[in-house]
CSV table of C-alpha atoms in Angstrom, one decimal:
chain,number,residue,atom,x,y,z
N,1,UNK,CA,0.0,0.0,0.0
N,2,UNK,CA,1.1,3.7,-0.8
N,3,UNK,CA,0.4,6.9,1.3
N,4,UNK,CA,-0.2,9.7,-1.1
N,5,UNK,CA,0.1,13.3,0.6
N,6,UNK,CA,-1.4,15.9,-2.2
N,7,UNK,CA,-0.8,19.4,-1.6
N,8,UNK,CA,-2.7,21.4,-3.8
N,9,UNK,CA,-4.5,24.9,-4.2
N,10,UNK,CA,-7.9,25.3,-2.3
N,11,UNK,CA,-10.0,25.9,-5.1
N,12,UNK,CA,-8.6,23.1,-7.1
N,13,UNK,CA,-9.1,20.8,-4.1
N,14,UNK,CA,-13.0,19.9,-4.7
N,15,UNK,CA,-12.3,19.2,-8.7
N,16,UNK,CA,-9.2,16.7,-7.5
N,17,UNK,CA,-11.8,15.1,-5.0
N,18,UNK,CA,-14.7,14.4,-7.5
N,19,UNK,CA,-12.3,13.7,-10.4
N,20,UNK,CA,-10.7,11.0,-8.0
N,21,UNK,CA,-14.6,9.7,-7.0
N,22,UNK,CA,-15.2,9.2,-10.3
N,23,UNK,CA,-12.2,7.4,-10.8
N,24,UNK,CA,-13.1,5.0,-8.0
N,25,UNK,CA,-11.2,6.5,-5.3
N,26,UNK,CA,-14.0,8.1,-3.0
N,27,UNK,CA,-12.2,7.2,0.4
N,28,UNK,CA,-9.7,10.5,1.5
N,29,UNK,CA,-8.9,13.1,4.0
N,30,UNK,CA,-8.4,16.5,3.3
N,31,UNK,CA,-6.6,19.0,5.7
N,32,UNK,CA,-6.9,23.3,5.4
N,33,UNK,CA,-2.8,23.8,5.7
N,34,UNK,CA,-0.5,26.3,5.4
N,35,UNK,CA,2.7,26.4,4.2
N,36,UNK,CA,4.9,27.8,1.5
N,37,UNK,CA,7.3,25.7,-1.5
N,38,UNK,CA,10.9,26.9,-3.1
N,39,UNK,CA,9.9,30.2,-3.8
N,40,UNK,CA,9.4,30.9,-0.2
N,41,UNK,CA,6.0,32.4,-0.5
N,42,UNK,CA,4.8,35.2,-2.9
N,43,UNK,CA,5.1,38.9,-3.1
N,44,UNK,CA,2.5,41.3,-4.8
N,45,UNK,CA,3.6,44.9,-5.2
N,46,UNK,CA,4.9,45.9,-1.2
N,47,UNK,CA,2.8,42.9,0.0
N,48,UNK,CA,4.7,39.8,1.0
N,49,UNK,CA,2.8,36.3,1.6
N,50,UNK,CA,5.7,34.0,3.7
N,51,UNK,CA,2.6,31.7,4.2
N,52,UNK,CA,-0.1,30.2,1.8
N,53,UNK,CA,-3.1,28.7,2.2
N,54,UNK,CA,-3.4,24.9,0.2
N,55,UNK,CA,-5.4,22.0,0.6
N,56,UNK,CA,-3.6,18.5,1.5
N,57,UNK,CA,-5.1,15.1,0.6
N,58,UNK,CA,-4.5,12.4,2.2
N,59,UNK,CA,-5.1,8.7,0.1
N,60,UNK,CA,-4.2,5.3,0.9
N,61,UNK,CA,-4.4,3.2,-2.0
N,62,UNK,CA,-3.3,-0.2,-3.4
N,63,UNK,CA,0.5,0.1,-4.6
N,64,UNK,CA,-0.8,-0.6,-8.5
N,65,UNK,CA,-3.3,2.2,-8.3
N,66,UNK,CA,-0.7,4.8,-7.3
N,67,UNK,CA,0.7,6.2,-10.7
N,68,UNK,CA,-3.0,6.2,-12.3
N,69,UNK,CA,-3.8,8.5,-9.1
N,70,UNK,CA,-0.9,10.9,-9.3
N,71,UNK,CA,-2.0,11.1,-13.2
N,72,UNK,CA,-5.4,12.8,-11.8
N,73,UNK,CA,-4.1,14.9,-9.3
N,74,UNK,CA,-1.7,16.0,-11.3
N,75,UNK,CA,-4.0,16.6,-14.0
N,76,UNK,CA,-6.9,18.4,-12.4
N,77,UNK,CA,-5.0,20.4,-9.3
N,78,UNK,CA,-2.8,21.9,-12.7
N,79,UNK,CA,-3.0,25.8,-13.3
N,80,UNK,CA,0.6,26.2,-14.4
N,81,UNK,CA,1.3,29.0,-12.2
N,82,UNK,CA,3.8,28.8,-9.0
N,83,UNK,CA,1.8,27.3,-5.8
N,84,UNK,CA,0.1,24.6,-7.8
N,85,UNK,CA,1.1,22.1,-5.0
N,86,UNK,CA,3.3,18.9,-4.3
N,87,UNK,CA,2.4,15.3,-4.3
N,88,UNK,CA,4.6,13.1,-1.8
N,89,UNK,CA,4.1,8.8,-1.8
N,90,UNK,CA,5.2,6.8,1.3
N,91,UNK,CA,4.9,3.0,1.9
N,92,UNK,CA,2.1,2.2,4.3
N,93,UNK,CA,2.8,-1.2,6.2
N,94,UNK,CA,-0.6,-2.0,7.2
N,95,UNK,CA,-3.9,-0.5,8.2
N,96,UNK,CA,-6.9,-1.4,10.4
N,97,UNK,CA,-10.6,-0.9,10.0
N,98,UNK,CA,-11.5,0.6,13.8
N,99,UNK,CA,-14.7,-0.4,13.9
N,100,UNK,CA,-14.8,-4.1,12.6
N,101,UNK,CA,-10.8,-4.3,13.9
N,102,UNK,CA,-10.2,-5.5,9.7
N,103,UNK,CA,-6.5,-5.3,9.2
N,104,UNK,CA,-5.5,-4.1,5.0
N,105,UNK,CA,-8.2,-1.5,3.1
């Protein structure tokens, strides 16, 4: 299983969660963050941003399904512009159901 932490704009967050849903992949958690990337933020005229707003997803998934999911979010979170986000996959060793104690997804 991969972990799949995708960092993306807010208003690009809800057309990555239904493209993803209609994919198959309704099951995720998303996060309000903050943060800022390489550019270290963004500056309009005298007004500095050190700190952004963004929207992070959260997906466990089976490890064949991760490249066809990173093909989505890549496709729908993309405006082309800096701040467009950041998609970081970790190995998940295992995973439990709380309710009915199931171990796996």
């Amino acid at each position: 299983m991969k972990m799949i932490r995708a960092i993306v704009r807010p208003e690009k967050a809800e057309e990555v969660v239904d493209a993803l849903s209609e994919a198959g992949f309704p099951a995720l958690t998303k996060i309000d963050v903050i943060g800022r990337g390489k550019q270290k933020g963004l500056q309009f005229d005298d007004i500095y941003y050190d700190e952004i707003p963004k929207t992070m997803l959260l997906i466990v998934t089976e490890e064949e399904s991760t490249e066809k999911l990173v093909d989505i979010i890549n496709e729908k979170a993309f405006t082309g512009n800096f701040g467009d986000g950041k998609i970081f996959i970790s190995p998940v060793e295992s995973s439990y159901t709380v309710r009915t104690r199931e171990k796996g997804l």
